[in-house]
Amino acid sequence: MKLPESYYLGNDVVSISKDLLGKYLFTCIDGITTGGYIVETEAYNGVIDKASHAFGNRITPRTKTMFMQGGIAYVYLCYGIHEMFNIVTSVEGHPQAILIRAIQPTEGIEAMQVRRNMPVLKPNITSGPGSVAKALGISRNINAFSLQSDSIWLEDRGLRFSDDEIKAGPRIGVAYAAEDALLPYRFYVKGNIYVSKPNK
């Protein structure tokens, strides 16, 4: 069952970010289905969050996707190299987003290995947001695509993690955000080998 659009329209991006752990993310790109369950996320809390692209109500050709109604993909290029996949949440005009930092691959692993040029399977195949996007074939070509589409979607397959199994901490690589860099908006599954930076 795909997560319904209503799932993404809540106003608490931090709680949604935590709840996404254990949800399955799938893509069907060029007829190849790949995916797995989410083990690491980061929340970006819109116009009041100094780490957010939309801080201060900043609307640009890149960030305009964040201002659309939740339940769509926000894909952007980082450092001119890595595509980064985010889930837009909340209602139109309220630009919240969740970066998917790591998944545990379960489907289409051989295709992921080809995309990642990784003949031998290693945990870093889907560890870190750039790796997630590359492994799943996610690019800016699907920016603003609905998560109800047949190209990219999420499913609830009943996998749950207790609060004891989840670690919350500061986000990675947002030192520019001053005090907001310290907010505990990053969530990950403790002990999971696919988490990008498990010890911080």
mmCIF file of C-alpha atoms in Angstrom:
data_model
loop_
_atom_site.group_PDB
_atom_site.id
_atom_site.type_symbol
_atom_site.label_atom_id
_atom_site.label_comp_id
_atom_site.label_asym_id
_atom_site.label_seq_id
_atom_site.Cartn_x
_atom_site.Cartn_y
_atom_site.Cartn_z
ATOM 1 C CA MET A 1 0.000 0.000 0.000
ATOM 2 C CA LYS A 2 1.385 3.374 -1.011
ATOM 3 C CA LEU A 3 1.409 5.926 1.778
ATOM 4 C CA PRO A 4 -1.605 8.182 1.069
ATOM 5 C CA GLU A 5 -1.120 11.811 0.151
ATOM 6 C CA SER A 6 -2.676 12.783 3.486
ATOM 7 C CA TYR A 7 0.351 11.255 5.265
ATOM 8 C CA TYR A 8 2.573 14.009 3.897
ATOM 9 C CA LEU A 9 0.290 16.960 4.666
ATOM 10 C CA GLY A 10 0.908 17.099 8.421
ATOM 11 C CA ASN A 11 2.512 20.229 9.805
ATOM 12 C CA ASP A 12 5.062 18.546 12.119
ATOM 13 C CA VAL A 13 7.964 17.766 9.794
ATOM 14 C CA VAL A 14 10.095 16.504 12.687
ATOM 15 C CA SER A 15 7.614 13.827 13.774
ATOM 16 C CA ILE A 16 7.029 12.772 10.155
ATOM 17 C CA SER A 17 10.780 12.500 9.668
ATOM 18 C CA LYS A 18 11.030 10.123 12.621
ATOM 19 C CA ASP A 19 7.961 8.167 11.517
ATOM 20 C CA LEU A 20 9.488 7.585 8.063
ATOM 21 C CA LEU A 21 12.044 5.202 9.570
ATOM 22 C CA GLY A 22 10.962 1.738 8.460
ATOM 23 C CA LYS A 23 8.846 2.996 5.566
ATOM 24 C CA TYR A 24 9.791 1.550 2.182
ATOM 25 C CA LEU A 25 10.981 3.818 -0.623
ATOM 26 C CA PHE A 26 10.715 2.517 -4.190
ATOM 27 C CA THR A 27 11.508 3.807 -7.637
ATOM 28 C CA CYS A 28 10.701 2.427 -11.052
ATOM 29 C CA ILE A 29 13.181 4.046 -13.431
ATOM 30 C CA ASP A 30 13.594 2.741 -16.996
ATOM 31 C CA GLY A 31 11.390 -0.187 -16.055
ATOM 32 C CA ILE A 32 13.620 -1.281 -13.169
ATOM 33 C CA THR A 33 12.174 -1.326 -9.642
ATOM 34 C CA THR A 34 14.593 -0.716 -6.788
ATOM 35 C CA GLY A 35 14.055 0.128 -3.151
ATOM 36 C CA GLY A 36 14.365 -0.606 0.506
ATOM 37 C CA TYR A 37 13.348 0.710 3.882
ATOM 38 C CA ILE A 38 14.414 4.069 5.253
ATOM 39 C CA VAL A 39 16.921 4.017 8.122
ATOM 40 C CA GLU A 40 18.067 7.657 8.278
ATOM 41 C CA THR A 41 16.321 10.994 7.721
ATOM 42 C CA GLU A 42 16.758 14.710 8.353
ATOM 43 C CA ALA A 43 13.953 17.220 8.851
ATOM 44 C CA TYR A 44 14.056 20.744 7.435
ATOM 45 C CA ASN A 45 11.521 23.005 9.076
ATOM 46 C CA GLY A 46 10.703 25.574 6.425
ATOM 47 C CA VAL A 47 11.040 29.338 6.604
ATOM 48 C CA ILE A 48 12.145 29.443 10.274
ATOM 49 C CA ASP A 49 14.935 26.855 9.899
ATOM 50 C CA LYS A 50 18.306 28.403 9.032
ATOM 51 C CA ALA A 51 19.436 25.076 7.553
ATOM 52 C CA SER A 52 16.525 24.974 5.106
ATOM 53 C CA HIS A 53 16.792 26.121 1.500
ATOM 54 C CA ALA A 54 13.526 27.960 2.119
ATOM 55 C CA PHE A 55 14.706 29.854 5.198
ATOM 56 C CA GLY A 56 13.294 33.371 5.292
ATOM 57 C CA ASN A 57 10.681 32.454 2.661
ATOM 58 C CA ARG A 58 13.382 32.235 -0.007
ATOM 59 C CA ILE A 59 11.738 31.223 -3.296
ATOM 60 C CA THR A 60 14.093 30.448 -6.190
ATOM 61 C CA PRO A 61 13.857 28.220 -9.276
ATOM 62 C CA ARG A 62 15.361 25.475 -7.094
ATOM 63 C CA THR A 63 13.326 25.966 -3.923
ATOM 64 C CA LYS A 64 9.913 26.578 -5.514
ATOM 65 C CA THR A 65 9.258 22.808 -5.338
ATOM 66 C CA MET A 66 9.417 23.016 -1.547
ATOM 67 C CA PHE A 67 6.514 25.477 -1.547
ATOM 68 C CA MET A 68 4.213 23.056 -3.350
ATOM 69 C CA GLN A 69 1.754 20.795 -1.547
ATOM 70 C CA GLY A 70 3.374 17.930 0.338
ATOM 71 C CA GLY A 71 3.657 14.452 -1.079
ATOM 72 C CA ILE A 72 6.103 15.201 -3.888
ATOM 73 C CA ALA A 73 9.809 14.681 -4.535
ATOM 74 C CA TYR A 74 12.255 17.559 -4.114
ATOM 75 C CA VAL A 75 15.502 16.649 -5.875
ATOM 76 C CA TYR A 76 18.420 19.043 -6.014
ATOM 77 C CA LEU A 77 22.104 18.973 -6.904
ATOM 78 C CA CYS A 78 24.607 19.270 -4.055
ATOM 79 C CA TYR A 79 28.173 20.502 -4.623
ATOM 80 C CA GLY A 80 27.537 20.137 -8.361
ATOM 81 C CA ILE A 81 27.883 16.356 -7.969
ATOM 82 C CA HIS A 82 25.272 14.569 -5.872
ATOM 83 C CA GLU A 83 21.545 14.447 -6.498
ATOM 84 C CA MET A 84 19.676 14.630 -3.175
ATOM 85 C CA PHE A 85 16.166 13.264 -2.660
ATOM 86 C CA ASN A 86 13.800 14.970 -0.259
ATOM 87 C CA ILE A 87 10.147 14.458 0.557
ATOM 88 C CA VAL A 88 8.083 17.647 0.620
ATOM 89 C CA THR A 89 5.598 17.763 3.495
ATOM 90 C CA SER A 90 2.882 20.095 4.800
ATOM 91 C CA VAL A 91 0.502 22.229 2.757
ATOM 92 C CA GLU A 92 1.145 24.485 -0.214
ATOM 93 C CA GLY A 93 3.099 27.595 0.723
ATOM 94 C CA HIS A 94 4.604 25.949 3.819
ATOM 95 C CA PRO A 95 7.986 24.631 2.612
ATOM 96 C CA GLN A 96 8.936 21.698 4.806
ATOM 97 C CA ALA A 97 11.055 18.825 3.541
ATOM 98 C CA ILE A 98 12.748 15.635 4.723
ATOM 99 C CA LEU A 99 16.078 14.487 3.329
ATOM 100 C CA ILE A 100 16.397 10.721 2.938
ATOM 101 C CA ARG A 101 19.937 9.967 4.081
ATOM 102 C CA ALA A 102 20.035 6.141 4.028
ATOM 103 C CA ILE A 103 17.982 3.072 3.210
ATOM 104 C CA GLN A 104 18.464 -0.646 3.765
ATOM 105 C CA PRO A 105 18.181 -2.081 0.248
ATOM 106 C CA THR A 106 15.715 -4.925 -0.265
ATOM 107 C CA GLU A 107 14.716 -4.915 -3.927
ATOM 108 C CA GLY A 108 16.649 -4.558 -7.177
ATOM 109 C CA ILE A 109 20.009 -4.764 -5.415
ATOM 110 C CA GLU A 110 21.873 -5.903 -8.540
ATOM 111 C CA ALA A 111 20.573 -2.865 -10.435
ATOM 112 C CA MET A 112 21.703 -0.654 -7.559
ATOM 113 C CA GLN A 113 25.175 -2.179 -7.736
ATOM 114 C CA VAL A 114 25.386 -1.352 -11.437
ATOM 115 C CA ARG A 115 24.263 2.237 -10.832
ATOM 116 C CA ARG A 116 26.781 2.613 -8.034
ATOM 117 C CA ASN A 117 29.555 0.813 -9.954
ATOM 118 C CA MET A 118 29.894 -1.578 -7.022
ATOM 119 C CA PRO A 119 30.594 -5.189 -8.094
ATOM 120 C CA VAL A 120 30.777 -6.316 -4.448
ATOM 121 C CA LEU A 121 27.879 -5.275 -2.229
ATOM 122 C CA LYS A 122 28.941 -2.938 0.574
ATOM 123 C CA PRO A 123 26.902 -0.962 3.125
ATOM 124 C CA ASN A 124 27.800 2.348 1.479
ATOM 125 C CA ILE A 125 25.693 1.367 -1.548
ATOM 126 C CA THR A 126 22.779 3.294 0.013
ATOM 127 C CA SER A 127 24.558 5.086 2.859
ATOM 128 C CA GLY A 128 24.351 8.866 2.568
ATOM 129 C CA PRO A 129 21.838 10.879 0.534
ATOM 130 C CA GLY A 130 23.923 11.012 -2.655
ATOM 131 C CA SER A 131 24.282 7.239 -2.573
ATOM 132 C CA VAL A 132 20.552 6.700 -1.991
ATOM 133 C CA ALA A 133 19.637 8.787 -5.019
ATOM 134 C CA LYS A 134 22.234 7.210 -7.300
ATOM 135 C CA ALA A 135 21.351 3.659 -6.272
ATOM 136 C CA LEU A 136 17.638 4.276 -6.832
ATOM 137 C CA GLY A 137 18.139 6.108 -10.123
ATOM 138 C CA ILE A 138 16.755 9.345 -8.667
ATOM 139 C CA SER A 139 17.661 12.524 -10.534
ATOM 140 C CA ARG A 140 16.289 16.014 -11.002
ATOM 141 C CA ASN A 141 14.268 14.543 -13.881
ATOM 142 C CA ILE A 142 11.729 13.468 -11.267
ATOM 143 C CA ASN A 143 11.790 16.676 -9.225
ATOM 144 C CA ALA A 144 8.234 17.599 -8.182
ATOM 145 C CA PHE A 145 6.912 14.132 -9.116
ATOM 146 C CA SER A 146 4.041 12.944 -6.959
ATOM 147 C CA LEU A 147 4.837 10.191 -4.470
ATOM 148 C CA GLN A 148 1.597 8.613 -5.685
ATOM 149 C CA SER A 149 3.185 8.088 -9.108
ATOM 150 C CA ASP A 150 4.543 4.863 -10.550
ATOM 151 C CA SER A 151 8.045 6.362 -10.776
ATOM 152 C CA ILE A 152 8.641 6.993 -7.071
ATOM 153 C CA TRP A 153 6.535 6.105 -4.045
ATOM 154 C CA LEU A 154 6.586 5.016 -0.407
ATOM 155 C CA GLU A 155 4.887 2.067 1.239
ATOM 156 C CA ASP A 156 4.025 1.091 4.796
ATOM 157 C CA ARG A 157 4.749 -2.609 5.161
ATOM 158 C CA GLY A 158 4.257 -2.683 8.914
ATOM 159 C CA LEU A 159 7.903 -2.300 9.927
ATOM 160 C CA ARG A 160 8.169 -0.257 13.131
ATOM 161 C CA PHE A 161 11.049 0.845 15.330
ATOM 162 C CA SER A 162 10.580 1.650 18.994
ATOM 163 C CA ASP A 163 11.884 4.879 20.502
ATOM 164 C CA ASP A 164 14.700 2.836 22.052
ATOM 165 C CA GLU A 165 15.797 1.756 18.567
ATOM 166 C CA ILE A 166 15.924 5.304 17.188
ATOM 167 C CA LYS A 167 18.628 7.900 17.768
ATOM 168 C CA ALA A 168 18.026 11.626 17.312
ATOM 169 C CA GLY A 169 20.829 14.121 16.850
ATOM 170 C CA PRO A 170 22.059 17.172 14.930
ATOM 171 C CA ARG A 171 21.960 17.212 11.145
ATOM 172 C CA ILE A 172 25.111 16.716 9.084
ATOM 173 C CA GLY A 173 26.868 19.402 7.064
ATOM 174 C CA VAL A 174 24.756 22.368 8.142
ATOM 175 C CA ALA A 175 27.268 24.302 10.250
ATOM 176 C CA TYR A 176 26.239 27.473 8.374
ATOM 177 C CA ALA A 177 22.875 27.301 10.161
ATOM 178 C CA ALA A 178 24.368 28.616 13.433
ATOM 179 C CA GLU A 179 22.264 27.533 16.429
ATOM 180 C CA ASP A 180 19.830 25.670 14.170
ATOM 181 C CA ALA A 181 22.667 23.289 13.245
ATOM 182 C CA LEU A 182 22.360 21.847 16.746
ATOM 183 C CA LEU A 183 18.675 20.965 16.521
ATOM 184 C CA PRO A 184 18.031 17.189 16.915
ATOM 185 C CA TYR A 185 16.382 16.864 13.513
ATOM 186 C CA ARG A 186 18.321 13.822 12.267
ATOM 187 C CA PHE A 187 16.892 10.402 13.008
ATOM 188 C CA TYR A 188 18.416 6.999 12.416
ATOM 189 C CA VAL A 189 18.035 3.356 13.370
ATOM 190 C CA LYS A 190 20.637 2.444 15.968
ATOM 191 C CA GLY A 191 23.115 -0.199 14.873
ATOM 192 C CA ASN A 192 21.996 -0.271 11.243
ATOM 193 C CA ILE A 193 25.025 -0.721 8.957
ATOM 194 C CA TYR A 194 23.561 1.509 6.236
ATOM 195 C CA VAL A 195 23.362 4.642 8.411
ATOM 196 C CA SER A 196 25.770 7.231 7.028
ATOM 197 C CA LYS A 197 27.400 8.472 10.236
ATOM 198 C CA PRO A 198 26.209 6.280 13.098
ATOM 199 C CA ASN A 199 28.492 7.578 15.853
ATOM 200 C CA LYS A 200 27.484 11.222 15.891
#
